[in-house]
Coordinates of C-alpha atoms and ligand atoms in Angstrom, one line a residue:
X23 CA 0.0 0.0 0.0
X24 CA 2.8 2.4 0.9
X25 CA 4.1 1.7 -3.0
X26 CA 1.1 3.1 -4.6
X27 CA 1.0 6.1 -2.3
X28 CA 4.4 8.3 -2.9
X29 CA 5.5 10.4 0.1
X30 CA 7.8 12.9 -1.3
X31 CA 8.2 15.4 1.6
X32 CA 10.1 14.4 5.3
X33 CA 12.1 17.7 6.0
X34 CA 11.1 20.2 8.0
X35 CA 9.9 23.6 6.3
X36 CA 11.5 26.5 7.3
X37 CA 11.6 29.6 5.4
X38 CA 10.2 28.4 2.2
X39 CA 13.3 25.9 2.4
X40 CA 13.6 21.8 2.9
X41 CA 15.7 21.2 5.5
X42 CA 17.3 18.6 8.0
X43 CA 16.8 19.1 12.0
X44 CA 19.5 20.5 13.5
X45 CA 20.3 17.5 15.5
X46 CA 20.1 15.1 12.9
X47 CA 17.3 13.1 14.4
X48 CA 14.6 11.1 12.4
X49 CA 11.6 9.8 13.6
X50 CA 9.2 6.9 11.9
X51 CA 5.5 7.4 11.0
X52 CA 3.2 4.1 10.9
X53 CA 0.9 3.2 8.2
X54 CA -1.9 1.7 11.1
X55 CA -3.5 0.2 8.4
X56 CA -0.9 -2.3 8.7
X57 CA 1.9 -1.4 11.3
X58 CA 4.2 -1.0 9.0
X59 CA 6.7 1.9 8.8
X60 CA 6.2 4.3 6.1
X61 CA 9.5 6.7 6.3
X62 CA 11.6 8.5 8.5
X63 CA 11.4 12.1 8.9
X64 CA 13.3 14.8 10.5
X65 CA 12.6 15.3 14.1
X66 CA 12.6 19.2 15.4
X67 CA 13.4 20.1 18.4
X68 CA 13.7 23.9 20.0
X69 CA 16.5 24.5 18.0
X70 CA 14.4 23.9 14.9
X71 CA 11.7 25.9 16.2
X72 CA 13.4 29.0 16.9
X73 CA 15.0 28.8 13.4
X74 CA 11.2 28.9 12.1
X75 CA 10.5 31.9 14.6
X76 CA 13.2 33.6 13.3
X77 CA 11.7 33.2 9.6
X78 CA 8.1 33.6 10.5
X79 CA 9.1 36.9 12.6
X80 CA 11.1 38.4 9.8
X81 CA 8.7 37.7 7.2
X82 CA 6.3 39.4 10.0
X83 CA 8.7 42.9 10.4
X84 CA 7.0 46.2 9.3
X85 CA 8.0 46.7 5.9
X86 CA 8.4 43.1 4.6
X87 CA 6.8 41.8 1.6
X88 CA 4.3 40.3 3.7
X89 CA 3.5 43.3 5.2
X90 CA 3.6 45.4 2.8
X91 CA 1.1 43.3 0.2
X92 CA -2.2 44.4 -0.8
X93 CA -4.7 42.5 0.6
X94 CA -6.9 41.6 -2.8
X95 CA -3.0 40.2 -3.7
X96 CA -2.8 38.2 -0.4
X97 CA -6.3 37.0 -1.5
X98 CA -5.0 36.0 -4.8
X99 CA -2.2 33.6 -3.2
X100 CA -4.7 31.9 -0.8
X101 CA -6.8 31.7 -4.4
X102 CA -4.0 29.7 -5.7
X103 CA -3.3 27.8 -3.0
X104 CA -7.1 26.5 -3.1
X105 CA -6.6 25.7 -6.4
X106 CA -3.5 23.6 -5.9
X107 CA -5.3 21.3 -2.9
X108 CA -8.4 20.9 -5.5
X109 CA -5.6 19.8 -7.8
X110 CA -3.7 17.9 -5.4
X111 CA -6.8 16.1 -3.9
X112 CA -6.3 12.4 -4.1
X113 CA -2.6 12.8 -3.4
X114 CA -3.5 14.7 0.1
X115 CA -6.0 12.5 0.7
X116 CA -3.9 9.6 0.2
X117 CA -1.3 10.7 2.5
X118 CA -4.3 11.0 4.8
X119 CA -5.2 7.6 5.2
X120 CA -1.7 5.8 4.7
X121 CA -0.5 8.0 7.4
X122 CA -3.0 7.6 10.4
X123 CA -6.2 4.9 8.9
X124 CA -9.3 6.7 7.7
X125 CA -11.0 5.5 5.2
X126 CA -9.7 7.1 1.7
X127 CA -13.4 8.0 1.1
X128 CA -13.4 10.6 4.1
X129 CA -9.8 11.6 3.5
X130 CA -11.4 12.8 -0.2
X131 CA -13.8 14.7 1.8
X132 CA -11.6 16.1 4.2
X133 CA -9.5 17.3 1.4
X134 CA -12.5 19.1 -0.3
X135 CA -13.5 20.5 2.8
X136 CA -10.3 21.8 3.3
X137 CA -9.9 23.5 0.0
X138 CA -13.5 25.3 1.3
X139 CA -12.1 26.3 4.2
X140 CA -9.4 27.8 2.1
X141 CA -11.6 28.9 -0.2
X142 CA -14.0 30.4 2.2
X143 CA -10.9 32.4 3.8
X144 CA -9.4 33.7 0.7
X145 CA -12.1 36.0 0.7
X146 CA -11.5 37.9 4.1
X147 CA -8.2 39.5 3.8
X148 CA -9.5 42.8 2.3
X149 CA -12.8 43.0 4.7
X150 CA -10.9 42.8 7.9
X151 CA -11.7 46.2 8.8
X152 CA -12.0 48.4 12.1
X153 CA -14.6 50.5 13.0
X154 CA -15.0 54.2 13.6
X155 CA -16.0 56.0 16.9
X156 CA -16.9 58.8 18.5
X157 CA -15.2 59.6 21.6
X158 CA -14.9 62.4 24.3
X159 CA -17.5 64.7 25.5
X160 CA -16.9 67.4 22.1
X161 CA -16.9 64.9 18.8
X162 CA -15.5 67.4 16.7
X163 CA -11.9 67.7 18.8
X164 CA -11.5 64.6 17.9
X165 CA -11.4 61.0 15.6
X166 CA -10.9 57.9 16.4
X167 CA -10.9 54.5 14.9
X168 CA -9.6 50.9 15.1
X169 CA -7.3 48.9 13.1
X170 CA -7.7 45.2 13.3
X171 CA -4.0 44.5 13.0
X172 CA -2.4 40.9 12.3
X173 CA -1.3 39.1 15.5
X174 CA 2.3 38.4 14.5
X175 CA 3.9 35.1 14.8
X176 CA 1.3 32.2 15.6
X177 CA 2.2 28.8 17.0
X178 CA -0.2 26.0 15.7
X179 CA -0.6 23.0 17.4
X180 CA -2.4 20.3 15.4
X181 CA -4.1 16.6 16.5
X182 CA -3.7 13.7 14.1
X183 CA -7.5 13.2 13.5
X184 CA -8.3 15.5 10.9
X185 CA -4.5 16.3 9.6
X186 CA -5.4 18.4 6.5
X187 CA -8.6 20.1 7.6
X188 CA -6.5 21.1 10.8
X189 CA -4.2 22.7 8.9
X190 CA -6.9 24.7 6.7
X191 CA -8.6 25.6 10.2
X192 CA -5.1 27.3 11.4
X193 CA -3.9 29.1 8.4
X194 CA -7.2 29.8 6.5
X195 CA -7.6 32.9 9.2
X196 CA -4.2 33.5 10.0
X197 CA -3.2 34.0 6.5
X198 CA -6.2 35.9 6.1
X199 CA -5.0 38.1 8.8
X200 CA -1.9 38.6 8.0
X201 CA 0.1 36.5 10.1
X202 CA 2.9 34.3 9.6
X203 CA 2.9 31.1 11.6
X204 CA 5.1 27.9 13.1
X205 CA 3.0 24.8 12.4
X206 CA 3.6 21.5 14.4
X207 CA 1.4 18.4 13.1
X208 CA 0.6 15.5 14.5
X209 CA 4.1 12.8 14.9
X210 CA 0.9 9.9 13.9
X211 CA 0.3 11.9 10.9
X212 CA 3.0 14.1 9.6
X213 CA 2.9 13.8 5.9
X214 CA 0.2 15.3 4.2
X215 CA 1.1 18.6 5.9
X216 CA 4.5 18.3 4.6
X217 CA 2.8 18.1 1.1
X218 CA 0.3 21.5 1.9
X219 CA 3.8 22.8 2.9
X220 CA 5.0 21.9 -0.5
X221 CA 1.9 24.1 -1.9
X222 CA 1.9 26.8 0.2
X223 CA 5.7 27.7 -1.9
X224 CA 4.2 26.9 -5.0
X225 CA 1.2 29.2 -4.5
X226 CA 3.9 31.8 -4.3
X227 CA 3.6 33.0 -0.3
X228 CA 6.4 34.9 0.5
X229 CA 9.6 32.6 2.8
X230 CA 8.6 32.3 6.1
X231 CA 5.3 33.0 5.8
X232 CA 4.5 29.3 6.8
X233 CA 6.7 27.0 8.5
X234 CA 6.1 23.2 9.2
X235 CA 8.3 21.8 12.1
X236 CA 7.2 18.1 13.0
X237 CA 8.2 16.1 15.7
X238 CA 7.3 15.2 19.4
X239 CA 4.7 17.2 21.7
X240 CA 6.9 17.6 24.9
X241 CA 9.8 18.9 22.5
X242 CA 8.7 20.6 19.0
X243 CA 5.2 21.1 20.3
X244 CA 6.4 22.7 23.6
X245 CA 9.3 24.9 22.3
X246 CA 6.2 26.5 20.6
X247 CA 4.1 26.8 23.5
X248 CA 7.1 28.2 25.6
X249 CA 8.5 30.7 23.3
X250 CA 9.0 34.4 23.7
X251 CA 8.6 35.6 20.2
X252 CA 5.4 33.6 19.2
X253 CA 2.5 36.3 20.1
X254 CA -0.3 33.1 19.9
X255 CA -0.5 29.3 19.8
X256 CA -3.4 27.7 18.2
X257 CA -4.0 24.5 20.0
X258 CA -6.3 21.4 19.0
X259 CA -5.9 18.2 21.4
X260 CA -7.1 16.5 24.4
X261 CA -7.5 18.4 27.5
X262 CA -4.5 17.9 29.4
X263 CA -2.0 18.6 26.8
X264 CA -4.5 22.3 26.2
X265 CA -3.6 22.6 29.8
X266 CA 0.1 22.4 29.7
X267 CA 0.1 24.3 26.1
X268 CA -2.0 26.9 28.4
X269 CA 0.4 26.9 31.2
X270 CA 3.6 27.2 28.9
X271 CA 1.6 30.6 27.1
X272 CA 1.4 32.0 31.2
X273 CA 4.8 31.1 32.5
X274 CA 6.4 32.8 28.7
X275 CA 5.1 35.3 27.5
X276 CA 1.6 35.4 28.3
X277 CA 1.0 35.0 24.7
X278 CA -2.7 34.7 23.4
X279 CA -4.7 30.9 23.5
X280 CA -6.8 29.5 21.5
X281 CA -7.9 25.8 22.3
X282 CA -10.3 23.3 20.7
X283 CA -10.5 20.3 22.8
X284 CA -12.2 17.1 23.9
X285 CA -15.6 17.0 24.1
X286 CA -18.4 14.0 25.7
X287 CA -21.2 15.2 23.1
X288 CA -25.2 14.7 23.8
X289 CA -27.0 13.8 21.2
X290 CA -30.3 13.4 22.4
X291 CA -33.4 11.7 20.5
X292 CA -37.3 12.4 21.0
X293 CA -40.0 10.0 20.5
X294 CA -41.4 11.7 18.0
X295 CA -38.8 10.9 15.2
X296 CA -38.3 8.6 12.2
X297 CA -36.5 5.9 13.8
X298 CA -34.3 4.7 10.6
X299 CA -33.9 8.1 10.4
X300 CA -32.6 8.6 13.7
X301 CA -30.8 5.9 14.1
X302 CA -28.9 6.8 10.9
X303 CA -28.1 10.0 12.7
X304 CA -27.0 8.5 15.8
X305 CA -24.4 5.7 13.7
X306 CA -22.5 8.6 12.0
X307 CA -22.6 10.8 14.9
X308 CA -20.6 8.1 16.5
X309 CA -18.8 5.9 13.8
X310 CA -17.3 8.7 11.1
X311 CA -13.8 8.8 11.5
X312 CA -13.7 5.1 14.2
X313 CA -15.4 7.4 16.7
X314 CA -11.7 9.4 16.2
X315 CA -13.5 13.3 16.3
X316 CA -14.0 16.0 19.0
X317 CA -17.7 16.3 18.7
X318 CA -18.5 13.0 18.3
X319 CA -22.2 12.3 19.7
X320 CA -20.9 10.2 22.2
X321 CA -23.7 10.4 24.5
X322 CA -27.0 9.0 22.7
X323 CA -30.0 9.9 25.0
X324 CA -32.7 8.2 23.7
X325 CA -36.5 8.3 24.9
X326 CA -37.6 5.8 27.0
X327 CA -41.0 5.0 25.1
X328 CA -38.4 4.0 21.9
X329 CA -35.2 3.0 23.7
X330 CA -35.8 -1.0 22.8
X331 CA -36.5 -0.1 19.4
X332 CA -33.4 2.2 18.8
X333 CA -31.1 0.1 20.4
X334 CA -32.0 -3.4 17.8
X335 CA -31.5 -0.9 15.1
X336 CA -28.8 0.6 16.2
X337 CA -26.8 -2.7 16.6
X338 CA -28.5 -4.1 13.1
X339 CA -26.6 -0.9 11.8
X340 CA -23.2 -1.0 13.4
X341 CA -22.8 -4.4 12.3
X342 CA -23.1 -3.9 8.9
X343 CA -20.5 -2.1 9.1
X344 CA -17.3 -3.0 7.4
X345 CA -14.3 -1.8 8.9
X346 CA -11.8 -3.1 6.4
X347 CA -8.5 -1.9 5.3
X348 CA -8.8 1.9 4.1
X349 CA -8.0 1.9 0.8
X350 CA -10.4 0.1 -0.2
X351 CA -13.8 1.7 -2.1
X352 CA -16.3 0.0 -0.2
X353 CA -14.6 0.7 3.9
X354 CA -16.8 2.0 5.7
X355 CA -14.3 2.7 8.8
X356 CA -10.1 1.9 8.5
X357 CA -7.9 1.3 11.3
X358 CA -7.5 3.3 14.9
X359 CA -4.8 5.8 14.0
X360 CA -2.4 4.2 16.4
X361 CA -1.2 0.9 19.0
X362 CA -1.9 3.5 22.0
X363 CA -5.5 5.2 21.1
X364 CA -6.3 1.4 20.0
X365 CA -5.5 0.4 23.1
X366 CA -7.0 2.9 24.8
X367 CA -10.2 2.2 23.6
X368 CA -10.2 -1.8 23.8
X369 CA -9.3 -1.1 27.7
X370 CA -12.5 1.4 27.6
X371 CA -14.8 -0.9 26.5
X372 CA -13.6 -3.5 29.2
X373 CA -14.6 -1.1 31.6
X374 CA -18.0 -0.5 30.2
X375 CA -18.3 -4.7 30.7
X376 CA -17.0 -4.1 34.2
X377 CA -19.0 -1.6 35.3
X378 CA -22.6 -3.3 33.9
X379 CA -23.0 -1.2 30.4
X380 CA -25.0 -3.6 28.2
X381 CA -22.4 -4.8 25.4
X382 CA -24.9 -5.4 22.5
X383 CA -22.2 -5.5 19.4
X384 CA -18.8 -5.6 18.5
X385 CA -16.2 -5.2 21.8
X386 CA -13.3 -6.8 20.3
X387 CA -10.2 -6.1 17.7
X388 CA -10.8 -7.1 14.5
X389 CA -7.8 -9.8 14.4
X390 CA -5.6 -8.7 11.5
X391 CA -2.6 -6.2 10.7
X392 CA -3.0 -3.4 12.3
X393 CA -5.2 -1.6 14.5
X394 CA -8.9 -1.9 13.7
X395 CA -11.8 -2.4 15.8
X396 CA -15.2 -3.9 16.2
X397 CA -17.8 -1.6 15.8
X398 CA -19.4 -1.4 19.5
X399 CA -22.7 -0.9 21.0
X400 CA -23.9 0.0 24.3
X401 CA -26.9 -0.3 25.5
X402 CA -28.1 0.6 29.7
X403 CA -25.3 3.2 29.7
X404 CA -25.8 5.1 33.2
X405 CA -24.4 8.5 33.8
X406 CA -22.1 7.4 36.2
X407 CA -20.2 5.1 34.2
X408 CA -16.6 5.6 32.7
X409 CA -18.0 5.2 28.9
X410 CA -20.6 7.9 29.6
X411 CA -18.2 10.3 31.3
X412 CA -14.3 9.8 29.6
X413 CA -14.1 10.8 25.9
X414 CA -13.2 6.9 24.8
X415 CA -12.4 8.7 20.6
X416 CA -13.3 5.5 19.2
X417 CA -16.0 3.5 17.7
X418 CA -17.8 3.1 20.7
X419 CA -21.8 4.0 21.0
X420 CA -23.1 4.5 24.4
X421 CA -26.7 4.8 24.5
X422 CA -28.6 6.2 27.3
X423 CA -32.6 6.3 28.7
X424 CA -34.4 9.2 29.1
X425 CA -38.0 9.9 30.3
X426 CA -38.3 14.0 30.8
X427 CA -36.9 17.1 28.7
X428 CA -35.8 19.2 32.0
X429 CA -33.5 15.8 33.5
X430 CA -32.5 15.4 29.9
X431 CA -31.0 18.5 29.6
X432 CA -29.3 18.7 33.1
X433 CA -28.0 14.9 32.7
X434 CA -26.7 16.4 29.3
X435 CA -24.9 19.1 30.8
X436 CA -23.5 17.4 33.4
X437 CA -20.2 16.9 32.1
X438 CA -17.1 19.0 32.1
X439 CA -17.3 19.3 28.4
X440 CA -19.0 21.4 26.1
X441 CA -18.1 21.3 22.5
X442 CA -21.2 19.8 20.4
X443 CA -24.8 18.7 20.8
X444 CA -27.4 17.4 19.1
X445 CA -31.6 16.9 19.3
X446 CA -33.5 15.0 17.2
X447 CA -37.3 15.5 17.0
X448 CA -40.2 17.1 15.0
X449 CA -41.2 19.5 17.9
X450 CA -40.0 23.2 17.4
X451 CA -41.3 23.5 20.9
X452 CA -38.7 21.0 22.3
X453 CA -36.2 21.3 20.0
X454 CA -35.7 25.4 20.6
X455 CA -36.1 24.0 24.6
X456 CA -32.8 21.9 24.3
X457 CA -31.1 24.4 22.1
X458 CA -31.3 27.5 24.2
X459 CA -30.6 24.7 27.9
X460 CA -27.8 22.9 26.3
X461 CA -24.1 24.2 27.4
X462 CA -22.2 23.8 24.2
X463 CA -20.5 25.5 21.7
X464 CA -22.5 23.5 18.7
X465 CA -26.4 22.5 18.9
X466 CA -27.2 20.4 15.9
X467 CA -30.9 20.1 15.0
X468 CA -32.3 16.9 13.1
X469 CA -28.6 16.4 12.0
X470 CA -25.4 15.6 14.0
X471 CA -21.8 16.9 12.9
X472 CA -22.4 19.2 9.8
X473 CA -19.5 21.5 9.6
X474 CA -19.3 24.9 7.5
X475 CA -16.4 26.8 7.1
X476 CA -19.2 30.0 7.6
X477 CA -20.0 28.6 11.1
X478 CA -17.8 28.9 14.2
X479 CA -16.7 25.9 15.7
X480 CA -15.8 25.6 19.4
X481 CA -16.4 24.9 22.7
X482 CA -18.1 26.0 26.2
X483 CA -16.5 25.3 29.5
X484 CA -13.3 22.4 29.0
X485 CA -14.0 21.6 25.7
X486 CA -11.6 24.8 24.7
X487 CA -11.0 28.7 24.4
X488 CA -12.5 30.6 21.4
X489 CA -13.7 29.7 17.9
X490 CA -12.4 28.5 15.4
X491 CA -14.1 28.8 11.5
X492 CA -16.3 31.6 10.6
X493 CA -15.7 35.3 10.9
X494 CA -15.6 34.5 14.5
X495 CA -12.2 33.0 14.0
X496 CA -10.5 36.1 12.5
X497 CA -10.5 37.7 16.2
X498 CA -8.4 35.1 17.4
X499 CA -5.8 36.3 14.8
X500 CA -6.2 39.7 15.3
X501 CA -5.2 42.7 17.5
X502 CA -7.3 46.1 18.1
X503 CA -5.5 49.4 17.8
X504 CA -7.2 52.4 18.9
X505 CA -6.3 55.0 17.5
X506 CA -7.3 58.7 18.8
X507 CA -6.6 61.8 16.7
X508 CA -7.3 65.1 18.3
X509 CA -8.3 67.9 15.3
X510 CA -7.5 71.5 16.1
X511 CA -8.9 74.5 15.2
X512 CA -12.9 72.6 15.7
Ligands
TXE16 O1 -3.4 14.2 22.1 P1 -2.5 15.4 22.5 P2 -3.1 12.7 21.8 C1 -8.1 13.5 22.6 C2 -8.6 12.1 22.4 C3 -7.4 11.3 22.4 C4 -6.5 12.0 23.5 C5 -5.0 11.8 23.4 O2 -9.4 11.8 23.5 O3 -7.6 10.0 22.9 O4 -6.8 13.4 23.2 O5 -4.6 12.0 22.0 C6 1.0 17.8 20.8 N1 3.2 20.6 24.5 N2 -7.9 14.2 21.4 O6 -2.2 12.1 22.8 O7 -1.4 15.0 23.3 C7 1.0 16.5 20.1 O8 2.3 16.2 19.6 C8 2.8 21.0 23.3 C9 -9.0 15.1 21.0 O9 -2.8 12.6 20.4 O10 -3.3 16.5 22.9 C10 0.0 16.7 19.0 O11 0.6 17.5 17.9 N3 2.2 20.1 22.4 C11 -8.6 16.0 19.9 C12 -1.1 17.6 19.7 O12 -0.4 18.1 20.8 C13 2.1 18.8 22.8 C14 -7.8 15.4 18.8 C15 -2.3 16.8 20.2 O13 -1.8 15.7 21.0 C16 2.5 18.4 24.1 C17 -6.7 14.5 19.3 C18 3.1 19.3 24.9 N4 3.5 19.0 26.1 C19 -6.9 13.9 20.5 N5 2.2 17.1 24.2 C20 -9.6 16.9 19.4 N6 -9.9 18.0 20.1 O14 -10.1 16.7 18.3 C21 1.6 16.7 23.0 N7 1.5 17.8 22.2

């Protein structure tokens, strides 16, 4: 498989350059698929990272070509660069799935949607205005407006999950902005940034405009979070990791956060619903990506008057499931991008067993090369237990009974999570009840996980810090100057 997908990229990119780390250390990424090694790449460490600081900050000075470009011309290059991904899009994608297991299907998808995203951005960089005021107690003694200024140097931080879209999240707005940035992917899933890397220089963005510098989270991913001369870090990852990337920005230089984390994501279901329908719903709200996304509805609250009903077709559904080897047309789920999140959730669904979930499907590995899964079904999921509280990020349905819309809501909310949500039913009424009680950063209605690069995506309480996507996202890459003028002779 590795033969009929060409990785031509393992350097780091620094300064519109290819080049080795400066410690002359590889490290290996693993086709899951398989557990086979694909290639070596260079491994950065701080030294590598300040080397792409230094690039990013002087292709950030006042004055530089960066700087200096009209903004319908920065438009143009992100133009270009959308047209290089669409062009681009089965090679991206299938770096995608030999590099961390999704099916080559949803690595297609992810690499349209990431072209949108580009797309979507290319189209901000000349209306990312400020506003004017009216200050003081006399308006005519003086004017005043604001500038909505590029950040500077960004740090991005980026999970393994969704390796290309990811990257369009991060630089769609930052570029848009203005900014330059230090990019650190994923060490599961290194290589099809390396590629977007590889387009970024042929769109024609000016050296160290965007720098790629893979390696190792405690090393390349914290020199970023620690250093003095990045002005924000972009951060998408679990919880604990946000926290020490959080941590690092306080103890430095106080530089801005932005952070998308976990998430333990209600998706609750009336009784008025279609039930194929629903259930439908409920499967890809679960099994896209092996269960591997932030807003996965991993919380199925389902009514108590259908509950029987839901649960036989939700385990007639997961088991016609093939989870198969990715590459192939007809897979509907790949591997588990890796030995240790594989592991994580076999050990999960043990617990589920332990603590007296209802094991209705699935449970087990699938026994072949490489890390894949059993589709898995729980039914008599109780709040209390581990599969209903610990974001498991893996193929894993836990279903849930409900009787009343008020407990519904609070049992929803009772989690330290808030990224998305979901309600399925005919009733405006009830529908409009959970959106407005529900504590998350997305409420999907009669649908579950539909993403637009016009709509901000992030999270309430734990799930994460600001938004990404949207016009909301430009803030996060953005500084407000005031600027007061006081006019004589008024
Ligand atoms: O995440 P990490 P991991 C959740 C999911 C998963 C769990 C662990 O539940 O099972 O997190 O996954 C870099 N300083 N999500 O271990 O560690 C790391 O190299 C700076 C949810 O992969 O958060 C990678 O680039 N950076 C999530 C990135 O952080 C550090 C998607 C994410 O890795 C670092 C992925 C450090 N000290 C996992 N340590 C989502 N929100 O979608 C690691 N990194």
């Amino acid at each position: 498989m590795a033969a009929e997908t060409k990785v031509e990229y393992t350097k780091l990119f620094i300064n519109n350059e290819w080049c080795d780390s400066a410690s002359g250390k590889t490290f290996p990424t693993i086709n899951p698929a398989n557990n086979q090694e694909i290639c070596q790449l260079q491994e950065a460490d701080k030294v590598d990272v300040d080397l792409a600081v230094k690039a990013a900050r002087d292709a950030f000075e006042f004055g530089s070509e960066w700087r200096s470009m009209a903004a319908a011309q920065r438009s143009a290059l992100m133009g270009k660069l959308v047209e290089l991904v669409q062009r681009d899009s089965d090679k991206l994608a299938r770096l995608i799935t030999l590099d961390m297991g999704k099916t080559l299907k949803a690595a297609q998808f992810e690499a349209m949607f990431s072209a949108a995203t580009l797309a979507y951005y290319a189209g901000w960089p000349d209306k990312v205005t400020g506003k004017t005021l009216q200050p003081g107690a006399s308006e005519d003694a003086f004017f005043a407006y604001t500038r909505h200024e590029p950040i500077g140097v960004c740090g991005a931080i980026i999970p393994w999950n969704y390796p290309l879209a990811m990257i369009a999240w991060k630089i769609g707005p930052a570029l848009a902005c203005g900014c330059t940035m230090v990019m650190k992917a994923a060490e599961q899933s290194p290589l099809v940034g390396l590629h977007m890397a590889a387009l970024i220089k042929e769109a024609g963005f000016p050296p160290g405009v965007f720098n790629l510098v893979n390696g190792y989270g405690p090393t390349a991913g914290a020199a970023i979070s620690e250093h003095m001369d990045i002005d924000k870090v972009a951060f998408t990852g679990s919880v604990e990791t946000g926290r020490l990337v959080m941590q690092a920005a306080a103890k430095s230089n106080l530089k801005k956060v932005s952070l998308e984390l976990g998430g333990k994501s209600p998706l609750i279901i009336f009784p008025d619903v279609d039930l194929d329908e629903a259930v439908k719903t409920a499967h890809g709200a679960i099994f896209t990506n092996n269960g591997q996304v932030c807003s996965a509805g991993s919380r199925v609250f389902v009514h108590e008057d259908i509950y029987d009903k839901f649960v036989a077709k939700a385990v007639e559904t997961a088991v016609k499931s093939n989870v198969t080897n990715p590459m192939e047309e007809d897979a509907d789920n790949g591997s588990m991008v890796d030995e240790q999140q594989y592991n994580v959730v076999l050990d999960l669904i043990v617990k589920g067993v332990d603590e007296g979930a209802a094991l209705k499907c699935g449970g087990k590995k699938i026994e072949r090369e490489g890390f894949y899964i059993q589709p898995t079904v729980f039914a008599d999921v109780t709040d209390e237990m581990t599969i209903a509280k610990q974001e498991i990020f893996g193929p894993v349905q836990s279903i849930l009974k409900f009787k009343d819309i008020d407990e519904v809501i609070a049992r929803a909310n009772a989690t330290a999570y808030g990224l998305g949500s979901g309600v399925l039913t005919k009733d405006i009424d009830k529908a409009m009840k959970v959106v407005n009680g529900i504590e998350a950063g997305t409420v999907w209605v009669n649908c579950y996980n539909y993403t637009h690069p016009q709509c901000p995506f992030g999270g309430f309480k734990q799930s994460g810090h600001g938004r990404e996507l949207g016009k909301y996202a430009l803030k996060e890459y953005t500084e407000v100057k005031q600027v007061t003028m006081k006019l004589y002779n008024q």
